[in-house]
PDB file of C-alpha atoms in Angstrom:
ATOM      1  CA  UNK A   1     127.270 109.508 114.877  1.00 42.00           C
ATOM      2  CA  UNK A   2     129.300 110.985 112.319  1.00 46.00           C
ATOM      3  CA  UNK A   3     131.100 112.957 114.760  1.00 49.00           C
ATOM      4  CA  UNK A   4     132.220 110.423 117.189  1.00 53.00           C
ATOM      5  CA  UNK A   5     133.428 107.937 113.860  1.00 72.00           C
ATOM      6  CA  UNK A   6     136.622 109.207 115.012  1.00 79.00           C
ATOM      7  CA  UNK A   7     136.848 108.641 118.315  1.00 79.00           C
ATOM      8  CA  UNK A   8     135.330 104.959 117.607  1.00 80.00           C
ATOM      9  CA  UNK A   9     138.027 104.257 115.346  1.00 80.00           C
ATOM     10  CA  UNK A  10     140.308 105.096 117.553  1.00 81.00           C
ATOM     11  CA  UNK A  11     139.429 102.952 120.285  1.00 81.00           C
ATOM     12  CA  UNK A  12     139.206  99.356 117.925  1.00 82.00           C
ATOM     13  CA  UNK A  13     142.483 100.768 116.660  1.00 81.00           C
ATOM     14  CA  UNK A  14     144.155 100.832 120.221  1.00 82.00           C
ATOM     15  CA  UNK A  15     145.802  98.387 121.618  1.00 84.00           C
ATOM     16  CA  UNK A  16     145.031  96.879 124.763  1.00 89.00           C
ATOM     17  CA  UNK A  17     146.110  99.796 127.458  1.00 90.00           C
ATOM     18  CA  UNK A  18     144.787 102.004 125.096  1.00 88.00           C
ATOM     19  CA  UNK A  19     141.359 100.161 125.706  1.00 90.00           C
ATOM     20  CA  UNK A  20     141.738 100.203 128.773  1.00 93.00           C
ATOM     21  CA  UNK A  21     141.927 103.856 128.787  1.00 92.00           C
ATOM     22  CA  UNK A  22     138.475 104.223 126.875  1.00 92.00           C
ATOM     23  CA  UNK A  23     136.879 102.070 128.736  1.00 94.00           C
ATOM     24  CA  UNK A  24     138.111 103.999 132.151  1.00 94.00           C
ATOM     25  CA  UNK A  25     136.374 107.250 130.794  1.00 95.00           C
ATOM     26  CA  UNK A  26     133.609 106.007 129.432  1.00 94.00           C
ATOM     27  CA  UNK A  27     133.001 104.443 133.292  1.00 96.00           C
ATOM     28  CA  UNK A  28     133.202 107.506 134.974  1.00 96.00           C
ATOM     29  CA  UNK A  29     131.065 108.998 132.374  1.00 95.00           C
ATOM     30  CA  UNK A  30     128.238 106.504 132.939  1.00 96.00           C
ATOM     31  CA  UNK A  31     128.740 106.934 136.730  1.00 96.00           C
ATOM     32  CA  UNK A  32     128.646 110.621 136.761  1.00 96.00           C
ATOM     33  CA  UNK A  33     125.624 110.718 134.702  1.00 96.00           C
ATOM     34  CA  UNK A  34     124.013 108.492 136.563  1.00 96.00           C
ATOM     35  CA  UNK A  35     124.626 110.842 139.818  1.00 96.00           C
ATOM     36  CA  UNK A  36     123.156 113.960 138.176  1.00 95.00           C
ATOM     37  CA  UNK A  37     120.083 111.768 136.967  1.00 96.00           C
ATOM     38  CA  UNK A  38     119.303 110.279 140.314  1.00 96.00           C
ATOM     39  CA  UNK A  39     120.067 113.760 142.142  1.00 96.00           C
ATOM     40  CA  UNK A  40     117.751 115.430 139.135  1.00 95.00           C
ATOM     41  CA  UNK A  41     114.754 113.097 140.209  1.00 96.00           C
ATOM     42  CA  UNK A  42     115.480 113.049 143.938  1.00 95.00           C
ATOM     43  CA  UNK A  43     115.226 117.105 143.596  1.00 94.00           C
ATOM     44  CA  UNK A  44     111.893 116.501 141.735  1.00 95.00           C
ATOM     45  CA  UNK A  45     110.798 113.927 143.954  1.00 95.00           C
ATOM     46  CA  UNK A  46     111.619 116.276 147.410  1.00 94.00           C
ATOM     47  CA  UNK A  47     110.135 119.299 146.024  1.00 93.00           C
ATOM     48  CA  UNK A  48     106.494 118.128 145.835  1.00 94.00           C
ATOM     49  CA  UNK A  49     107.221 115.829 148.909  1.00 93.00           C
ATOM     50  CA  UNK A  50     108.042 118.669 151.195  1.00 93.00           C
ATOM     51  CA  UNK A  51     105.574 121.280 149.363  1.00 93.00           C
ATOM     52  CA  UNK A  52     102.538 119.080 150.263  1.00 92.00           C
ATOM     53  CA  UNK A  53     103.839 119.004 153.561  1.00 92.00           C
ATOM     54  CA  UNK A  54     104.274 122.724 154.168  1.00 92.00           C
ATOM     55  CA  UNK A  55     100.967 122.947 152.731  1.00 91.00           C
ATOM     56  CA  UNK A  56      99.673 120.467 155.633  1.00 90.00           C
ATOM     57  CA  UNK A  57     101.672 122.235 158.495  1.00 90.00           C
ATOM     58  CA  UNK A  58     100.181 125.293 157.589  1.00 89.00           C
ATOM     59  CA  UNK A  59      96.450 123.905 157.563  1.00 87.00           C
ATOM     60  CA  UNK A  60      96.945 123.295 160.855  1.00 85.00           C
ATOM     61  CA  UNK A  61      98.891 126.036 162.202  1.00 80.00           C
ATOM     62  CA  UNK A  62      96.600 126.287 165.323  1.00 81.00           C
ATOM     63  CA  UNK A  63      97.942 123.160 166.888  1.00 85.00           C
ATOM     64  CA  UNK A  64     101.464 122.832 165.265  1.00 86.00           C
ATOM     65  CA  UNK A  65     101.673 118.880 166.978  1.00 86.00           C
ATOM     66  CA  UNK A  66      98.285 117.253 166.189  1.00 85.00           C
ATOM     67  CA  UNK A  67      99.562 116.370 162.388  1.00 86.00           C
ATOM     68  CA  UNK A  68      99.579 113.044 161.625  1.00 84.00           C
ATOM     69  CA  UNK A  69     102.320 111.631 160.292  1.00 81.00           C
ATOM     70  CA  UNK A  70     103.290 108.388 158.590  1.00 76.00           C
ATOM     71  CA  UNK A  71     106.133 106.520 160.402  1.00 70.00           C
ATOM     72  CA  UNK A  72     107.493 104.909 157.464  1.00 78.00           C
ATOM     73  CA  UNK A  73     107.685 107.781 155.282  1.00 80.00           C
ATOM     74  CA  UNK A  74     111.167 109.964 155.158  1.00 88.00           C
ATOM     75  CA  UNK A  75     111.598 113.414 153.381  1.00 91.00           C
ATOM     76  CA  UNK A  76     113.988 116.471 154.530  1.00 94.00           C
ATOM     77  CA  UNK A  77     110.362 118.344 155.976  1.00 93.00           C
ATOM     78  CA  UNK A  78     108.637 115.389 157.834  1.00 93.00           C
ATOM     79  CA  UNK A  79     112.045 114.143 159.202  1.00 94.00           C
ATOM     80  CA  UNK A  80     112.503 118.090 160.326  1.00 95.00           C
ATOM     81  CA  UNK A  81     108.848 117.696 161.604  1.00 93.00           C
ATOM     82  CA  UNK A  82     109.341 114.549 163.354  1.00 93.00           C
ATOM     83  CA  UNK A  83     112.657 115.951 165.295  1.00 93.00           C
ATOM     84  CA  UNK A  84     110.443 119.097 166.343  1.00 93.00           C
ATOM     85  CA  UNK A  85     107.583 117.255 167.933  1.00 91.00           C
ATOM     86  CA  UNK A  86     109.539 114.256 169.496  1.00 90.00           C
ATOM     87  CA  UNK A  87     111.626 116.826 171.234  1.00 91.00           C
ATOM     88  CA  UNK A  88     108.952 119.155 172.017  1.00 90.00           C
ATOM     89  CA  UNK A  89     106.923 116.225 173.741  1.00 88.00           C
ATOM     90  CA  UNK A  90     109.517 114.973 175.217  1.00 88.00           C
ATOM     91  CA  UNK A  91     110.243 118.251 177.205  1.00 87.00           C
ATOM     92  CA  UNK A  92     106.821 119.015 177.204  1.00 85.00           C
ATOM     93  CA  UNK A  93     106.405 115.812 179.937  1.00 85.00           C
ATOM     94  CA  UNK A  94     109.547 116.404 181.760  1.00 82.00           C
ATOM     95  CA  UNK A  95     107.783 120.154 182.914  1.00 76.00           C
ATOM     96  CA  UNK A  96     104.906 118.510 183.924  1.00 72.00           C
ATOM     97  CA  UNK A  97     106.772 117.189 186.824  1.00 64.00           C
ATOM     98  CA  UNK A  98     107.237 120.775 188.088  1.00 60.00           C
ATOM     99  CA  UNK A  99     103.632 122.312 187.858  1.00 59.00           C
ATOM    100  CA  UNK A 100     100.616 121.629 188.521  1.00 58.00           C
ATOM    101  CA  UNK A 101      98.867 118.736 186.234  1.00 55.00           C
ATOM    102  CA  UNK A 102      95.549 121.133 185.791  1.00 52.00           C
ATOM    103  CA  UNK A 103      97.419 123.960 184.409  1.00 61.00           C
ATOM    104  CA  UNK A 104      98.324 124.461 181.434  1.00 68.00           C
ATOM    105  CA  UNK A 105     102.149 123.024 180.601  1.00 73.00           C
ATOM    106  CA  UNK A 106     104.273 126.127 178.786  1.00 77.00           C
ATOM    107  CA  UNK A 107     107.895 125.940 177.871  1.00 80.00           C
ATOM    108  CA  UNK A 108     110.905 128.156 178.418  1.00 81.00           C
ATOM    109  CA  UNK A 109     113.332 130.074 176.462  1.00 84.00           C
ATOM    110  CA  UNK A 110     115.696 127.913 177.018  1.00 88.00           C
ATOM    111  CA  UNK A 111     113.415 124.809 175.740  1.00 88.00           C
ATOM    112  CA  UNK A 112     112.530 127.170 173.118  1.00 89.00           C
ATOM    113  CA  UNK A 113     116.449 127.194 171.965  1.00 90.00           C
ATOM    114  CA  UNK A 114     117.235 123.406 172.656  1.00 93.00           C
ATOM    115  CA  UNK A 115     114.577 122.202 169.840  1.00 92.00           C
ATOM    116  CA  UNK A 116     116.126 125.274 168.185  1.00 93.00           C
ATOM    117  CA  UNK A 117     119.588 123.399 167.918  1.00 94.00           C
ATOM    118  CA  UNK A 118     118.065 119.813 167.590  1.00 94.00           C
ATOM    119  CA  UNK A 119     116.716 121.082 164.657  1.00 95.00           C
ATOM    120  CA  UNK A 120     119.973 122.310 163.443  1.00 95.00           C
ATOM    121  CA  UNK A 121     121.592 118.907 163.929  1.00 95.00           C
ATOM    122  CA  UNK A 122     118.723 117.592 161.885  1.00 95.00           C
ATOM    123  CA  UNK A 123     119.451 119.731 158.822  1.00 96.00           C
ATOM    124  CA  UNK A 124     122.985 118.915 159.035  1.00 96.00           C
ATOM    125  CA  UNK A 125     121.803 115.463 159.134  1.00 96.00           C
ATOM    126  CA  UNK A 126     119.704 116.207 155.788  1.00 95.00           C
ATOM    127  CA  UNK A 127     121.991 117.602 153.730  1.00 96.00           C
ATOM    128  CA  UNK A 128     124.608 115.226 154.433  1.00 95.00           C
ATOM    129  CA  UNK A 129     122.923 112.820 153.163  1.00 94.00           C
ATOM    130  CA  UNK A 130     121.842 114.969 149.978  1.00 94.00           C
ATOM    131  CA  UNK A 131     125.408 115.090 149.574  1.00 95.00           C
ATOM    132  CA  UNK A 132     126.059 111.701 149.288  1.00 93.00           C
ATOM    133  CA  UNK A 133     128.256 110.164 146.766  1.00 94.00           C
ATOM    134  CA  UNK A 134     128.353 113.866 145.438  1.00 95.00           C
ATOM    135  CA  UNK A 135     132.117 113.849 146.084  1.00 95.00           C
ATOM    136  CA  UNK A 136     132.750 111.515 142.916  1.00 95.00           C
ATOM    137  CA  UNK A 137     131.484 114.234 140.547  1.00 96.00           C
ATOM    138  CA  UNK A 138     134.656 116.299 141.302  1.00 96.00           C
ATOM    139  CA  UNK A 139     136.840 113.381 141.431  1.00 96.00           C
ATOM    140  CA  UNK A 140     135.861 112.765 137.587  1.00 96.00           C
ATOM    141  CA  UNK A 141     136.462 116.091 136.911  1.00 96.00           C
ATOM    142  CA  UNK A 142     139.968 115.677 137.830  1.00 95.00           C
ATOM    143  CA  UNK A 143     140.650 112.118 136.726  1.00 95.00           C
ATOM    144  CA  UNK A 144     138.982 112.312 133.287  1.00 95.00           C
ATOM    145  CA  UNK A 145     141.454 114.853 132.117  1.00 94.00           C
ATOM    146  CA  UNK A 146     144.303 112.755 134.016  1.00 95.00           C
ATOM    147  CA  UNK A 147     143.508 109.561 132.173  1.00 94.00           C
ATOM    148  CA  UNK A 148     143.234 111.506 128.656  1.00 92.00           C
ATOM    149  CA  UNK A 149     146.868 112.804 129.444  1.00 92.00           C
ATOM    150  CA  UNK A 150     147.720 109.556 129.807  1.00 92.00           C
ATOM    151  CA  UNK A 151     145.861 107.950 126.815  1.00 89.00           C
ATOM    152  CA  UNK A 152     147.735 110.910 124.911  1.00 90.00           C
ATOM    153  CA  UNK A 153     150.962 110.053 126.152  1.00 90.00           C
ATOM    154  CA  UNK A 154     150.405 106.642 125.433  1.00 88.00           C
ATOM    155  CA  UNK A 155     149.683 107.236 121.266  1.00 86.00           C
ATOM    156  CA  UNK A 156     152.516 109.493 121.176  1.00 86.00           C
ATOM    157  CA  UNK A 157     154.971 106.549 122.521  1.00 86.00           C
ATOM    158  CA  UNK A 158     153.329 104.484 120.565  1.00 82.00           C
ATOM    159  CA  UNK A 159     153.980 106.496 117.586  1.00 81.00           C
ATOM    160  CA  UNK A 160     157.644 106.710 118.507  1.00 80.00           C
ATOM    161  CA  UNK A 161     157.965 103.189 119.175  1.00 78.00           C
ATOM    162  CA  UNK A 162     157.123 102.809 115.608  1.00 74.00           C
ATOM    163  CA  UNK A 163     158.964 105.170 113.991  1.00 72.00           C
ATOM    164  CA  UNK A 164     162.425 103.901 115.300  1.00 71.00           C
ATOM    165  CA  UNK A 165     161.857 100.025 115.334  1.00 70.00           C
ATOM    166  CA  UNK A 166     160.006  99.654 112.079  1.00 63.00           C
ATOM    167  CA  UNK A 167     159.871 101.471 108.130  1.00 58.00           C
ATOM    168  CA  UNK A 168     158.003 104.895 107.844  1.00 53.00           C
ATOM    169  CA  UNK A 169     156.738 103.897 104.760  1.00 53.00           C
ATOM    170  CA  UNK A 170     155.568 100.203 106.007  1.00 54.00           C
ATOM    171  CA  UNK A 171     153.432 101.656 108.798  1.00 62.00           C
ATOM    172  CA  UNK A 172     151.498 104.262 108.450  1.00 64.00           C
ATOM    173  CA  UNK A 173     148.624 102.693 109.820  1.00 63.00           C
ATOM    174  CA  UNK A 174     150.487 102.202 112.822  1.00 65.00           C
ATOM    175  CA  UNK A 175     151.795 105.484 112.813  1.00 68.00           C
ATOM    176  CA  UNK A 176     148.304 106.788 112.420  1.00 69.00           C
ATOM    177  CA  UNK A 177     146.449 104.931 114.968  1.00 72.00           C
ATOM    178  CA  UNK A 178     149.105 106.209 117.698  1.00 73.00           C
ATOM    179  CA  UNK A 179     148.506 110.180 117.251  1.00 79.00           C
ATOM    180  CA  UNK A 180     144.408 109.140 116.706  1.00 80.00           C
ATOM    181  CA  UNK A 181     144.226 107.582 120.157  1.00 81.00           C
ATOM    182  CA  UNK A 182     146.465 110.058 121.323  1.00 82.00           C
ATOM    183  CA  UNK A 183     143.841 113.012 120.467  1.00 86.00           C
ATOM    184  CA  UNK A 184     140.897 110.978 120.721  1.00 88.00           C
ATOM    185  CA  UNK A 185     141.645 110.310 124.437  1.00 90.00           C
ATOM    186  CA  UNK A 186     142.140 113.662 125.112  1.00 90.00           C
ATOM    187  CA  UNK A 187     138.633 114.566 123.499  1.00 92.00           C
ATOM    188  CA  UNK A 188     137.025 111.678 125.616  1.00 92.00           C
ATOM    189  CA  UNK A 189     138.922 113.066 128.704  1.00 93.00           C
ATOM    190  CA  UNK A 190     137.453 116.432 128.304  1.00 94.00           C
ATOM    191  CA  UNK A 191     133.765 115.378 127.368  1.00 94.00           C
ATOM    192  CA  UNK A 192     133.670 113.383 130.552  1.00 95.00           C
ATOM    193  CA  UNK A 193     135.326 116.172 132.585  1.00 96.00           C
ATOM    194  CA  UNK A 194     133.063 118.890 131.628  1.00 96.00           C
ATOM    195  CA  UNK A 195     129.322 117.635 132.488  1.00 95.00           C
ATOM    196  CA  UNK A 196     130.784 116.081 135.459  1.00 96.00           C
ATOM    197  CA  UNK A 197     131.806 119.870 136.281  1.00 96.00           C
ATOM    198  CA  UNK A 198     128.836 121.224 135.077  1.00 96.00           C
ATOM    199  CA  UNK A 199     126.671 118.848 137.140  1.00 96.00           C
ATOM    200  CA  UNK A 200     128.757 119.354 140.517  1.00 96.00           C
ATOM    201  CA  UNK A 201     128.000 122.710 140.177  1.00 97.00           C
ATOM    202  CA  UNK A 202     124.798 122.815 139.656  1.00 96.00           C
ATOM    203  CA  UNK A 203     124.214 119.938 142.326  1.00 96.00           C
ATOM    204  CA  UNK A 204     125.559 122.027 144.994  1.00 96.00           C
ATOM    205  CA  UNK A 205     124.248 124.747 144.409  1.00 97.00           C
ATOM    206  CA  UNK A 206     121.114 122.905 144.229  1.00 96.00           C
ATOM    207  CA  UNK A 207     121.749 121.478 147.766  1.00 96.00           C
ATOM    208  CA  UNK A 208     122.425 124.914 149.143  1.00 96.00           C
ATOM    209  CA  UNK A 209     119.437 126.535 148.431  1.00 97.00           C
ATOM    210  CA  UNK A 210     117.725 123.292 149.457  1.00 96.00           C
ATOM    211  CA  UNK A 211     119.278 123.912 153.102  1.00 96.00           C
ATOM    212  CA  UNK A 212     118.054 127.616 152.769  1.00 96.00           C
ATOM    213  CA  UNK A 213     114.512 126.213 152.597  1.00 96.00           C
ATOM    214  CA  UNK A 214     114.830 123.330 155.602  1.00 96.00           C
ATOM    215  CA  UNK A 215     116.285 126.518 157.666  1.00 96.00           C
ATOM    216  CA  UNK A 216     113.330 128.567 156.441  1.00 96.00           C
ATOM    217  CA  UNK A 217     110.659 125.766 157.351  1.00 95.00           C
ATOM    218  CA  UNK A 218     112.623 124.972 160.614  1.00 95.00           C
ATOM    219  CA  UNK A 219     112.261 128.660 161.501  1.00 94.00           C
ATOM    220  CA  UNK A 220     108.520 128.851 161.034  1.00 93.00           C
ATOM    221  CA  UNK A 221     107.850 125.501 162.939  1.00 93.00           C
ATOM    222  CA  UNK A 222     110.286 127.367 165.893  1.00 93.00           C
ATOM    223  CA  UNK A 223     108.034 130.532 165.816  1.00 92.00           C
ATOM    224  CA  UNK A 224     104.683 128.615 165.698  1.00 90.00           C
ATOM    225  CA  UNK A 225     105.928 126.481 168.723  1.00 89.00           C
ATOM    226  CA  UNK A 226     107.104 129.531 170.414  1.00 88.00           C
ATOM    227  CA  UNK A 227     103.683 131.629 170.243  1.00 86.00           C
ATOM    228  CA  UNK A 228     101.659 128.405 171.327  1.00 83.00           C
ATOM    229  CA  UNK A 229     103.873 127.043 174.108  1.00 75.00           C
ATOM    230  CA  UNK A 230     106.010 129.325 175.464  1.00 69.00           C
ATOM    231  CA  UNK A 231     105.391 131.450 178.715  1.00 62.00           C
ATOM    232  CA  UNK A 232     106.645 134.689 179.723  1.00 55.00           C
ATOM    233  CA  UNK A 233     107.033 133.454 183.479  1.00 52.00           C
ATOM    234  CA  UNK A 234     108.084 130.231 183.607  1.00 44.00           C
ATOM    235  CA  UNK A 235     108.501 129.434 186.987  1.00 43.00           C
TER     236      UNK A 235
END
């Protein structure tokens, strides 16, 4: 508390663009918090999410499309699931039109590949929308520094203002309150620049070793699929 006096007495010493200034940062310093708090319990949240579903796909590894699944439920791995064995099904009937109903119905390489890149498109889907509103992190990181520029130019014409309209002596407070808001928004501008950098990096790295692990899963569920329903000659 002691350490931000300074930067408190700045602000009720402002006037009211210099306000306005302080109360810009300390906006995008709630709202970039806020991001890495929600993305911090949404990483929390996904890990045991799709951990007790891996968990369940492998349980029943013999027959990789007999796991239930709840339809109003969404997560990264059951929406990756839920691509898989729509598309599989629905290719799995269209080859029943070309064989015989009493065999057994296989798939080809090139089904094989097709779910393949469904699957793709559903990652992409995935992280996109881990990614969103991720993009305002780095536009703090640029505009907090910005506005403290601005908050410093601001004291310092203040200051000058000052100096050449009114008595040196008469106006020290004045004087003083210019070059305090003009460092104090400069401090501000940094403190809300930095976590908001630190966060954004974190975050996506965060989301790219998330993707690693939907690729990873989407892999396995590929090769199960692939040693239970595919057939050497297709015909």
């Amino acid at each position: 508390m002691i350490a931000m006096s300074p930067i408190l007495n700045a602000y009720f010493q402002a006037d009211l663009f210099g306000k306005f200034i302080f109360f810009s940062l300390f906006i995008l310093s709630i709202v970039s918090w806020v991001i890495l708090l929600h993305k911090l319990y949404l990483a929390k949240k996904l890990k045991l999410l799709n951990s007790s579903f891996e968990k369940k796909v492998q349980t029943n590894n013999e027959n990789i499309l007999s796991i239930n699944i709840n339809s109003n439920s969404t997560y990264p791995y059951l929406n990756i699931y839920k691509s898989l064995k729509d598309k599989t099904l629905e290719i799995l009937n269209k080859n029943r039109f070309f064989i015989n109903e009493k065999k057994n119905v296989y798939m080809s390489s090139k089904d094989i590949e097709l779910i393949d890149s469904h699957l793709d498109v559903e990652i992409l889907k995935q992280t996109k929308l881990l990614e969103k509103n991720l993009f305002i992190l780095p536009t703090v990181v640029t505009l907090g520094p910005f506005l403290g520029l601005l908050g410093t130019v601001w004291g310092i014409l203040i200051t000058f203002n000052t100096l050449q309209t009114q008595s040196l002596l008469n106006n020290n407070t004045s004087i003083l309150s210019g070059l305090s808001m003009a460092l104090s928004t400069t401090v501000v501008g940094l403190m809300v620049a930095i976590p908001a950098l630190i966060a954004y990096n974190y975050l996506k790295n965060w989301i790219k070793n998330f993707r690693n692990d939907m690729l990873h899963f989407s892999h396995g569920l590929i090769t199960t699929l692939e040693i239970q329903y595919r057939s050497v000659d297709v015909k």
